[in-house]
PDB file of C-alpha atoms in Angstrom:
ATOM      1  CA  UNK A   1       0.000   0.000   0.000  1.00 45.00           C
ATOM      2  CA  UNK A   2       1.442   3.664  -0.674  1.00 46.00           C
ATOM      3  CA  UNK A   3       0.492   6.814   0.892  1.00 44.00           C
ATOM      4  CA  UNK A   4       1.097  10.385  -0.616  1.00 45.00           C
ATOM      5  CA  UNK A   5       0.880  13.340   1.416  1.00 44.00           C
ATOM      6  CA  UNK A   6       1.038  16.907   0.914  1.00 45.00           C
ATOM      7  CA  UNK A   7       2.410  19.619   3.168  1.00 45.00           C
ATOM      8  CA  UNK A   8       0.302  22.691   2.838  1.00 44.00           C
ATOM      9  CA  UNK A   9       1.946  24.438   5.105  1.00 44.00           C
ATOM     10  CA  UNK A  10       5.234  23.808   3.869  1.00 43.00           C
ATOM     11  CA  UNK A  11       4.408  23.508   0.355  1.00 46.00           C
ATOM     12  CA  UNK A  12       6.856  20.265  -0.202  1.00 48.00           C
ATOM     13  CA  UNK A  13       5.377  16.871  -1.544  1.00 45.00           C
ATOM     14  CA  UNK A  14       6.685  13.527   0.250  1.00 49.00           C
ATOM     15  CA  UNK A  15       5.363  10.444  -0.428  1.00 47.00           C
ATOM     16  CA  UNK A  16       4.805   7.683   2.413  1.00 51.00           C
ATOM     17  CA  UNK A  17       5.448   4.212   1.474  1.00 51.00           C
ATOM     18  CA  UNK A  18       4.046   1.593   4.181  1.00 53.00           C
ATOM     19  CA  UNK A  19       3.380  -2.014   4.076  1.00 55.00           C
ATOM     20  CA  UNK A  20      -0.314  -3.161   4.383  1.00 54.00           C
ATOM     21  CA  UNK A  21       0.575  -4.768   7.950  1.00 54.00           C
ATOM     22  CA  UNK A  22       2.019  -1.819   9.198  1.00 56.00           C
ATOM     23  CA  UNK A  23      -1.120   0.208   8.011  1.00 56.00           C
ATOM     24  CA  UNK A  24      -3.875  -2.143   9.675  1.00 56.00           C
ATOM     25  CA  UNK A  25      -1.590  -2.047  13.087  1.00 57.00           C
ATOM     26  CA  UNK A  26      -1.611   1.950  12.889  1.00 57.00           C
ATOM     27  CA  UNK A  27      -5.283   1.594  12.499  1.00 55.00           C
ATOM     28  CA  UNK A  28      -5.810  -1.242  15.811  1.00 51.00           C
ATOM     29  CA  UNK A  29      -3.340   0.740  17.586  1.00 54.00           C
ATOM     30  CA  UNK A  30      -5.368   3.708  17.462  1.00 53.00           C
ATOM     31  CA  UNK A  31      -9.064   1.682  17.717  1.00 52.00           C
ATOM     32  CA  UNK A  32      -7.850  -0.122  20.571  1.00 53.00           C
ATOM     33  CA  UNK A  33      -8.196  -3.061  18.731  1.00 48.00           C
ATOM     34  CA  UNK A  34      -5.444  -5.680  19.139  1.00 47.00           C
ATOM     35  CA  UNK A  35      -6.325  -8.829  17.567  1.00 48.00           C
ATOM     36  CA  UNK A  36      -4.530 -11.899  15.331  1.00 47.00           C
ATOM     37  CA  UNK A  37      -4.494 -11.579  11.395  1.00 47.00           C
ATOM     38  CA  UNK A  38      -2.982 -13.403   8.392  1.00 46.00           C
ATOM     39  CA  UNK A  39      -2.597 -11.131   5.599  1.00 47.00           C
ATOM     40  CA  UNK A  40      -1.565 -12.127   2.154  1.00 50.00           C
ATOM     41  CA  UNK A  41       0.505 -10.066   0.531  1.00 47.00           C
ATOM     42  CA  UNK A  42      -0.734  -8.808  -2.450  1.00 52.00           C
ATOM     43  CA  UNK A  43       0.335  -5.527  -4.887  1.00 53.00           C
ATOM     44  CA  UNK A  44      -1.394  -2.643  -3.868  1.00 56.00           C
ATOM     45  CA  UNK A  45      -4.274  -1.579  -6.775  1.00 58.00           C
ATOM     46  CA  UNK A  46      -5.602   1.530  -4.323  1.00 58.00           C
ATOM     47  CA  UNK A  47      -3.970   4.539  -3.160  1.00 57.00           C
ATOM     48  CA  UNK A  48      -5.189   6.376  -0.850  1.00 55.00           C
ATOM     49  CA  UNK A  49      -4.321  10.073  -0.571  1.00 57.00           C
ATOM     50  CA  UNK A  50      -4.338  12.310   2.386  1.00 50.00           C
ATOM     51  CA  UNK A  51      -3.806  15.592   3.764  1.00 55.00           C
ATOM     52  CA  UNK A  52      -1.564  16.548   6.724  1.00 54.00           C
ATOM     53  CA  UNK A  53      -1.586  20.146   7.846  1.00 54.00           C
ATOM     54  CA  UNK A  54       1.195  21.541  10.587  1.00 52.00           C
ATOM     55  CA  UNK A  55       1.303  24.655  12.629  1.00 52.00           C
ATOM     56  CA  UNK A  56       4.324  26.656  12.384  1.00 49.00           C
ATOM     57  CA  UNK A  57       5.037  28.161  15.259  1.00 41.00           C
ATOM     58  CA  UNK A  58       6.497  31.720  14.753  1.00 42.00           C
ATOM     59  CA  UNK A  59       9.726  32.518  16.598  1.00 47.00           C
ATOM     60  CA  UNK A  60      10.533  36.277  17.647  1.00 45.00           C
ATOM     61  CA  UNK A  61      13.370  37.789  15.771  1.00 50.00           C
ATOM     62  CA  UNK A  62      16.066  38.785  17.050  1.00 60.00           C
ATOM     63  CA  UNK A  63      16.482  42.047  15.413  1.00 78.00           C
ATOM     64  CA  UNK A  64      12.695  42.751  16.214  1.00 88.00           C
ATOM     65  CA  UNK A  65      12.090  45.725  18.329  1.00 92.00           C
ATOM     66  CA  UNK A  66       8.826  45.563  20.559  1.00 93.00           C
ATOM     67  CA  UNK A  67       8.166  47.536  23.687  1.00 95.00           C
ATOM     68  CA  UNK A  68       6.581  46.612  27.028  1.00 95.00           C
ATOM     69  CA  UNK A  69       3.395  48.329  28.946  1.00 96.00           C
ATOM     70  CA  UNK A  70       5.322  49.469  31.701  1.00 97.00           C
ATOM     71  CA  UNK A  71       4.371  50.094  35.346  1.00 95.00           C
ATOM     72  CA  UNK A  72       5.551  51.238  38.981  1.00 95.00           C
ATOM     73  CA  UNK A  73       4.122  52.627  42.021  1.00 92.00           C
ATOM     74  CA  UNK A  74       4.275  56.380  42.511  1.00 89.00           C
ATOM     75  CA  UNK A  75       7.769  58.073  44.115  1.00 87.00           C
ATOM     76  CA  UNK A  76       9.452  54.561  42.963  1.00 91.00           C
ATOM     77  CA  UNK A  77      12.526  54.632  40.644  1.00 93.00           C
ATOM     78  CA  UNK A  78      12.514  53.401  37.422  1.00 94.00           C
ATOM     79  CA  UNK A  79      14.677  51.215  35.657  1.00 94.00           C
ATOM     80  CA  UNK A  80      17.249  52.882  33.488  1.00 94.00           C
ATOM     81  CA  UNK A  81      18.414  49.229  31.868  1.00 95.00           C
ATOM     82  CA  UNK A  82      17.018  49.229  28.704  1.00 94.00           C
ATOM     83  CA  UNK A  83      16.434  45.638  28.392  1.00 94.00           C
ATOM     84  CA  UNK A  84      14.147  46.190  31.029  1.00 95.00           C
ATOM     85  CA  UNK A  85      11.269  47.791  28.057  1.00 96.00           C
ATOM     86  CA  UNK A  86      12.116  45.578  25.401  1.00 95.00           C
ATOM     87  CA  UNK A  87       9.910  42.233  24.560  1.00 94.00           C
ATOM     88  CA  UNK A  88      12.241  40.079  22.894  1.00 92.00           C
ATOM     89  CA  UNK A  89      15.954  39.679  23.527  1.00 91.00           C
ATOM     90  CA  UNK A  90      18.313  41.732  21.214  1.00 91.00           C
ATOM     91  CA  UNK A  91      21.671  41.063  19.759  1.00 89.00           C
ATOM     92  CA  UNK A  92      24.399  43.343  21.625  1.00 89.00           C
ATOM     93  CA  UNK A  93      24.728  44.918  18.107  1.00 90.00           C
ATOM     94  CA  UNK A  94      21.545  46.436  18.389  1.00 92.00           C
ATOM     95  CA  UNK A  95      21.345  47.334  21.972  1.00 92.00           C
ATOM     96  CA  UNK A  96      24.043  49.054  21.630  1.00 92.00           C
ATOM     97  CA  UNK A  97      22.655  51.753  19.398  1.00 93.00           C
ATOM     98  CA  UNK A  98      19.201  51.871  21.415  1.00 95.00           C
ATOM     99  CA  UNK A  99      18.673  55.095  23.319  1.00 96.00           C
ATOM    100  CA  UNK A 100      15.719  55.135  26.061  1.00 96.00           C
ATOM    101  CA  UNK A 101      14.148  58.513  26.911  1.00 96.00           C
ATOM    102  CA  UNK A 102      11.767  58.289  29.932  1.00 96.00           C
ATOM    103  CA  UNK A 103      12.011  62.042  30.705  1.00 95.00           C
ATOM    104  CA  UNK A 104       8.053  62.578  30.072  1.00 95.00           C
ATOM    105  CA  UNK A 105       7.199  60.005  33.072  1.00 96.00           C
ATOM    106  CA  UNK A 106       7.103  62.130  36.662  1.00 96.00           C
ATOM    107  CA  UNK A 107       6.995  59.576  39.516  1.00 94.00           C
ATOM    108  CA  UNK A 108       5.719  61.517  41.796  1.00 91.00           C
ATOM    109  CA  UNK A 109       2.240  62.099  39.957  1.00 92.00           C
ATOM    110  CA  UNK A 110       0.306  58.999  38.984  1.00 92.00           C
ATOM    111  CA  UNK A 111      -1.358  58.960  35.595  1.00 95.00           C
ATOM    112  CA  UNK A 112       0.171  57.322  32.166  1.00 97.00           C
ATOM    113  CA  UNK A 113       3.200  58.297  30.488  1.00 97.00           C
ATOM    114  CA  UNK A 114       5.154  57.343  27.244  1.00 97.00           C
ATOM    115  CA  UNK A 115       8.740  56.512  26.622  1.00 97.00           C
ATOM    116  CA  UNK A 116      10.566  55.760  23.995  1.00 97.00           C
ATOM    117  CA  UNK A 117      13.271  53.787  21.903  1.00 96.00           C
ATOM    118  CA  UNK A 118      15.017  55.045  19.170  1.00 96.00           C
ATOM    119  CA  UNK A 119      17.000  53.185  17.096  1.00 94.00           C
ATOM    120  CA  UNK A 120      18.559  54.115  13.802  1.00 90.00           C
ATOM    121  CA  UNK A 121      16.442  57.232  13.423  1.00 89.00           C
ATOM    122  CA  UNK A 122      13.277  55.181  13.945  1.00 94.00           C
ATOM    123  CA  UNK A 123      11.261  55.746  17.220  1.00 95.00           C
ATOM    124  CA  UNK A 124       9.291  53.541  19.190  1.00 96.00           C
ATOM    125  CA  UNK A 125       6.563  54.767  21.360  1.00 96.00           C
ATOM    126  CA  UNK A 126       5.986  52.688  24.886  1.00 96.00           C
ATOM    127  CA  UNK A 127       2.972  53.084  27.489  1.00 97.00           C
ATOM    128  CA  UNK A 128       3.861  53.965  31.387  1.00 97.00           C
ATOM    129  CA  UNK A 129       1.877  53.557  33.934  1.00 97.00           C
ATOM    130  CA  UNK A 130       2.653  54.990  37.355  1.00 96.00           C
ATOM    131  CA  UNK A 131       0.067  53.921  40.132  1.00 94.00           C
ATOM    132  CA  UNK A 132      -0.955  54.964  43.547  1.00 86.00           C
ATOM    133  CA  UNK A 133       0.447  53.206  46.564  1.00 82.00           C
ATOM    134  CA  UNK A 134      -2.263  52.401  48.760  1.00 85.00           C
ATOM    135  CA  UNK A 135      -3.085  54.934  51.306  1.00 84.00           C
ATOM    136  CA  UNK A 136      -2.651  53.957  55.250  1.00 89.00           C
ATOM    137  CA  UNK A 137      -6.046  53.899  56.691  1.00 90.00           C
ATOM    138  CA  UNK A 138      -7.282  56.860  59.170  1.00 90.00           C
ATOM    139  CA  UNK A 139      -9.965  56.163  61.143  1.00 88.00           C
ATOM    140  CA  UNK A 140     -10.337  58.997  62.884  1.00 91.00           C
ATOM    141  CA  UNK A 141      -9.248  62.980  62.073  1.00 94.00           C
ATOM    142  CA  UNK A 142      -9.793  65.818  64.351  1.00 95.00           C
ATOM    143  CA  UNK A 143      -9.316  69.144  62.972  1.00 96.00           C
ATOM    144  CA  UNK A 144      -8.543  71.898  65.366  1.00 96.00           C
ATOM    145  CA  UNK A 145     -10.083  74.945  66.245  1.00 96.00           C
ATOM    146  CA  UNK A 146      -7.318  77.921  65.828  1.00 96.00           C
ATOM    147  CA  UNK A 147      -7.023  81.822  66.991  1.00 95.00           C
ATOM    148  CA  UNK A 148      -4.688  83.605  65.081  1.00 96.00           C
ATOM    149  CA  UNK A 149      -4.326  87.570  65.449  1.00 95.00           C
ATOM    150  CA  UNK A 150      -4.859  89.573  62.132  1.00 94.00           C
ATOM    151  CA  UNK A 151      -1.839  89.834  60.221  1.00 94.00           C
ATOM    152  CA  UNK A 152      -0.437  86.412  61.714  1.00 94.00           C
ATOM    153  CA  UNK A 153       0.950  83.597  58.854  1.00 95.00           C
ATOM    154  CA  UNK A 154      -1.005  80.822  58.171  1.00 96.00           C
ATOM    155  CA  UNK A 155       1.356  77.540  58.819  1.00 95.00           C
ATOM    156  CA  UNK A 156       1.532  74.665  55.836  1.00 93.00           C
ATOM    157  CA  UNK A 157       2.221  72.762  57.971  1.00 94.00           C
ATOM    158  CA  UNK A 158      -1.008  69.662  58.186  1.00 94.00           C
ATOM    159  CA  UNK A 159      -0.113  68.918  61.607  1.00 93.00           C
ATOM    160  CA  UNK A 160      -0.402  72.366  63.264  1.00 95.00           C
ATOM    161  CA  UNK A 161      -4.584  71.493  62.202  1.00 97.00           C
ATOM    162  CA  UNK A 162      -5.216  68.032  63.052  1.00 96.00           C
ATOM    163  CA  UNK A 163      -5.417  66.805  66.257  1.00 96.00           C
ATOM    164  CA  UNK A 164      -4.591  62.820  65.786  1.00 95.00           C
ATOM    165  CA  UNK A 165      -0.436  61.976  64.939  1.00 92.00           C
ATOM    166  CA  UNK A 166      -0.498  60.723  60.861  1.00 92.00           C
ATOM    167  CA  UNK A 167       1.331  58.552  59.517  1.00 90.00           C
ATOM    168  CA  UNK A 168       4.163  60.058  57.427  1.00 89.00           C
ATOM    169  CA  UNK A 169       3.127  57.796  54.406  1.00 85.00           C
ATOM    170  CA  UNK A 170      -0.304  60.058  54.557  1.00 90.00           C
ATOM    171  CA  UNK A 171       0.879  63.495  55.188  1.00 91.00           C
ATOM    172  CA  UNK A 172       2.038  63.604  51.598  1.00 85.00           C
ATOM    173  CA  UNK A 173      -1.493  62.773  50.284  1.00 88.00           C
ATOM    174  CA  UNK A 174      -3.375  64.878  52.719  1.00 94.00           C
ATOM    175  CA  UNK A 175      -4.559  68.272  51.316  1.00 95.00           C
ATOM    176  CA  UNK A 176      -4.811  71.509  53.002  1.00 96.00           C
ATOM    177  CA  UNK A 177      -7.298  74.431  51.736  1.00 96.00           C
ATOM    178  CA  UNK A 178      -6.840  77.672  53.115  1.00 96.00           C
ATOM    179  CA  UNK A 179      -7.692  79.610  50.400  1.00 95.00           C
ATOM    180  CA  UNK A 180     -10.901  80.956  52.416  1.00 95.00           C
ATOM    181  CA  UNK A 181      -9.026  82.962  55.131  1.00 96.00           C
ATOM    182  CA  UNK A 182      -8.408  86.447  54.993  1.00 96.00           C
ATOM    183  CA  UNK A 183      -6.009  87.286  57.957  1.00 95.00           C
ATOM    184  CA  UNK A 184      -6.000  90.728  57.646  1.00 95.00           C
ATOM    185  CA  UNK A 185      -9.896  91.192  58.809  1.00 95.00           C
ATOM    186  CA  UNK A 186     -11.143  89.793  61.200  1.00 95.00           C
ATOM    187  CA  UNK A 187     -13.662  87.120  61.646  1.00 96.00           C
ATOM    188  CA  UNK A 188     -14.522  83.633  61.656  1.00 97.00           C
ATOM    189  CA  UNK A 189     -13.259  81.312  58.780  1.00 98.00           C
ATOM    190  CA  UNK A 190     -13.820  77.705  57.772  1.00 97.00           C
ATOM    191  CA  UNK A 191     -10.776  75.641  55.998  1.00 97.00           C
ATOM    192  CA  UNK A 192     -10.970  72.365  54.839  1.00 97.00           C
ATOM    193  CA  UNK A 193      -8.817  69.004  54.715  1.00 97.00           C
ATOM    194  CA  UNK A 194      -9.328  65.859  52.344  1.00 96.00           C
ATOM    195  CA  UNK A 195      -7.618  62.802  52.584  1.00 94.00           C
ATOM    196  CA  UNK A 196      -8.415  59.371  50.327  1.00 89.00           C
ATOM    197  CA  UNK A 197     -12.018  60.916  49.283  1.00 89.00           C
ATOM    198  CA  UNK A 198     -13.151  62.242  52.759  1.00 93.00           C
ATOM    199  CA  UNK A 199     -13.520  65.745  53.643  1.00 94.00           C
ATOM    200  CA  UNK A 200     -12.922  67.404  56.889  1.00 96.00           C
ATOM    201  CA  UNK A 201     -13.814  71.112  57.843  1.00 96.00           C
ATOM    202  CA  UNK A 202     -12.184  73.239  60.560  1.00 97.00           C
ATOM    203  CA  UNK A 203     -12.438  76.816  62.244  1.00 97.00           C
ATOM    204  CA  UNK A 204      -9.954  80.344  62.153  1.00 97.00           C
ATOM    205  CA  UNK A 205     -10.622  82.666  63.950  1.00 97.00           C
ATOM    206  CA  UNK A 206      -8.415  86.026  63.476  1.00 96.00           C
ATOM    207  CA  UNK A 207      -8.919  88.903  66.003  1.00 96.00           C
ATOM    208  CA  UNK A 208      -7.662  92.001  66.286  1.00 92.00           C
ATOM    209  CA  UNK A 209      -5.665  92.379  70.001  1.00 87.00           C
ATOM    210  CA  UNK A 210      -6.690  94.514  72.445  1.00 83.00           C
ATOM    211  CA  UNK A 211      -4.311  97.578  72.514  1.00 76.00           C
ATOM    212  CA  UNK A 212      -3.711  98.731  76.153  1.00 76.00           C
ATOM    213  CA  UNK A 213      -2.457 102.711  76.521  1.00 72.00           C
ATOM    214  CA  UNK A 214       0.320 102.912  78.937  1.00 75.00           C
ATOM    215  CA  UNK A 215      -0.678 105.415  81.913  1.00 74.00           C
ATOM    216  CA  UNK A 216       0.376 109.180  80.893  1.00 73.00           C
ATOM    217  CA  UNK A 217       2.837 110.554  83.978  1.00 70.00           C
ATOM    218  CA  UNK A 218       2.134 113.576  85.852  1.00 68.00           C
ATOM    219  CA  UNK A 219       3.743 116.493  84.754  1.00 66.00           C
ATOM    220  CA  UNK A 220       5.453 119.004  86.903  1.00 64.00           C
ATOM    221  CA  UNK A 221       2.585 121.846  87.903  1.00 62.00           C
ATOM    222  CA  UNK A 222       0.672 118.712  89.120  1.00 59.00           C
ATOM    223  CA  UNK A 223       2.995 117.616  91.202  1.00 58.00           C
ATOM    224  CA  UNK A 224       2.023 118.221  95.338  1.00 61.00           C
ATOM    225  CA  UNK A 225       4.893 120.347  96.672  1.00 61.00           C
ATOM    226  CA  UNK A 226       5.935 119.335  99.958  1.00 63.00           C
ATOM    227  CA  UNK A 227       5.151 121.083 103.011  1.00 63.00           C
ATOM    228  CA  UNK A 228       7.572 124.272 103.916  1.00 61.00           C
ATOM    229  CA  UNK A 229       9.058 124.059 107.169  1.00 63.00           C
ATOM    230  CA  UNK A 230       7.467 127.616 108.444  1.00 62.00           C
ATOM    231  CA  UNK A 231       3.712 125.965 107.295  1.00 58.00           C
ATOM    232  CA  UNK A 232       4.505 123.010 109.337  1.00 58.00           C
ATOM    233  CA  UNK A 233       5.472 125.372 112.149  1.00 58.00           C
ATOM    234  CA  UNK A 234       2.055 127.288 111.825  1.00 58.00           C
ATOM    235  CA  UNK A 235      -0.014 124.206 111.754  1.00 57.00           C
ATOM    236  CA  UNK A 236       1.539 123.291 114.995  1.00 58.00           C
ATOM    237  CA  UNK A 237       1.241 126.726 116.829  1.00 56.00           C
ATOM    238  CA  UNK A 238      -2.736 127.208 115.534  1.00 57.00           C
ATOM    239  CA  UNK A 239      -3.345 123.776 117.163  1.00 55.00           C
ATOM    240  CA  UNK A 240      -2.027 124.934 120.600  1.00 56.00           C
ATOM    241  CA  UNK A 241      -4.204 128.302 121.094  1.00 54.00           C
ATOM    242  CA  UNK A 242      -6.573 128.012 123.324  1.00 55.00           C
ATOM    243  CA  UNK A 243     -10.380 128.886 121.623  1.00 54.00           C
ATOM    244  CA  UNK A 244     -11.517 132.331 122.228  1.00 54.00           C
ATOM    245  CA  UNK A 245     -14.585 132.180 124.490  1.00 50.00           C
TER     246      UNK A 245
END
C-alpha cells in the first residue's frame, strides 16, 4: 500500500510508502483493537491520498524591536536598563545603538506616560503607567479649632490642624485648603482638609488684640509740693491756742 501526502503548510510533496501490515496495526493501535491476522501479501491496486496540515510556530526575531506596557508605584525609581522595556531579547549589536528617553514620566504624579526607543532614526513609542500606593487607613481625624491675630501667617504645615499623629506615608497625600481665610480682617473662617475621598472642615478665627495705653505721667505743675518748714510750724502753733470764748 502507498500513501502520498502533501504539506500545505510547507508547500513540499513527500510520499509515504508503508506495508499493508504496518497500516492495519496503525489503524488497531489507534481503535484499541489488538487482535490476530494473516494477511496475504498482495500488490497494492488503491492509493489512498491524504492531507496533513502543521502549525508553524512563529519565533521572535532577534532584530525585532517591541516595547513593554510598563508600570511602577508612585515616588518609585525606574529602571534605566534598557532591556528592562524591550519584549524580545536583542543582539548586543543592536542594543548598543538603542537610546531610552523616559524624561516625560514624573513619579511623583500617577497617571500614564510614554517613553521611547530610538533606534537608527526610527522611534518607538511605549505606554507607562505609574500607580498609587495604597493609602494607610485613618480612622479617625480631628481638625482643630485655631485663633490667630490679624496679620499672623497661616502655617503649611497639616499637623499644626489636626489633632490625631499621621502617619508620614499620609501626610504627603493629605490636602490643606486655606484659600478661604483672609487674615487681615477679622472674623470667623472655615478651611478644609481631604484625605483618600473624605472631607474634613475646621475653624480660624483672626482677632484684632486689644491695645492697652500705657498710663500718661504727671507732669510738673501737678505735682504736690511738699510742706515748707514755716507751714509746718504754723499748723503746729494754731493747734495749741486756746479757743476764744
Amino acid at each position: 500500500m502507498r500513501i502520498e501526502g502533501r504539506d500545505i503548510m510547507i508547500g513540499k510533496t513527500r510520499t509515504i510508502t508503508i506495508s499493508a501490515i504496518a497500516f492495519l496495526g496503525i489503524l488497531c493501535i489507534s481503535s484499541g483493537v489488538i487482535m490476530p491476522m494473516v494477511i496475504k501479501f498482495e500488490e497494492p491496486k488503491n492509493i489512498i491520498k491524504f492531507k496533513i496540515t502543521q502549525k508553524r510556530v512563529a519565533k521572535a526575531k532577534t532584530n525585532e524591536i517591541k516595547l513593554k506596557d510598563m508600570e511602577s508605584e508612585i515616588n518609585t525609581p525606574i529602571s534605566v536598563d534598557i532591556k528592562d522595556y524591550l519584549v524580545y531579547d536583542l543582539d548586543n549589536k543592536i542594543l548598543k545603538n538603542l537610546k531610552l528617553d523616559t524624561s516625560n514620566i514624573n513619579v511623583t504624579q500617577a497617571g500614564s506616560y510614554t517613553y521611547t526607543i530610538t533606534y537608527k532614526k526610527k522611534t518607538y513609542n511605549g505606554t507607562y503607567v505609574i500607580k498609587e500606593k495604597p493609602l494607610p487607613t485613618i480612622d479617625k481625624m480631628t481638625l482643630k479649632s485655631l485663633k490667630l491675630t490679624k496679620g499672623a501667617t497661616l502655617s503649611t504645615d497639616i499637623t499644626t490642624y489636626i489633632v490625631e499623629t499621621i502617619p508620614e506615608e499620609a501626610k504627603i497625600a493629605i490636602k490643606l485648603d486655606l484659600s478661604g481665610i483672609n487674615v487681615n480682617e477679622a472674623g470667623t473662617y472655615q478651611y478644609t482638609v481631604t484625605y483618600n475621598g473624605k472631607f474634613y472642615t475646621g475653624n480660624i478665627e483672626i482677632y484684632e488684640p486689644q491695645v492697652t495705653l500705657p498710663t500718661p505721667a504727671p507732669k510738673e505743675e501737678d505735682k504736690e509740693e511738699p510742706p515748707k518748714e514755716e507751714d509746718k510750724k504754723e499748723e503746729s502753733d494754731s493747734g495749741n491756742k486756746p479757743e476764744t470764748p
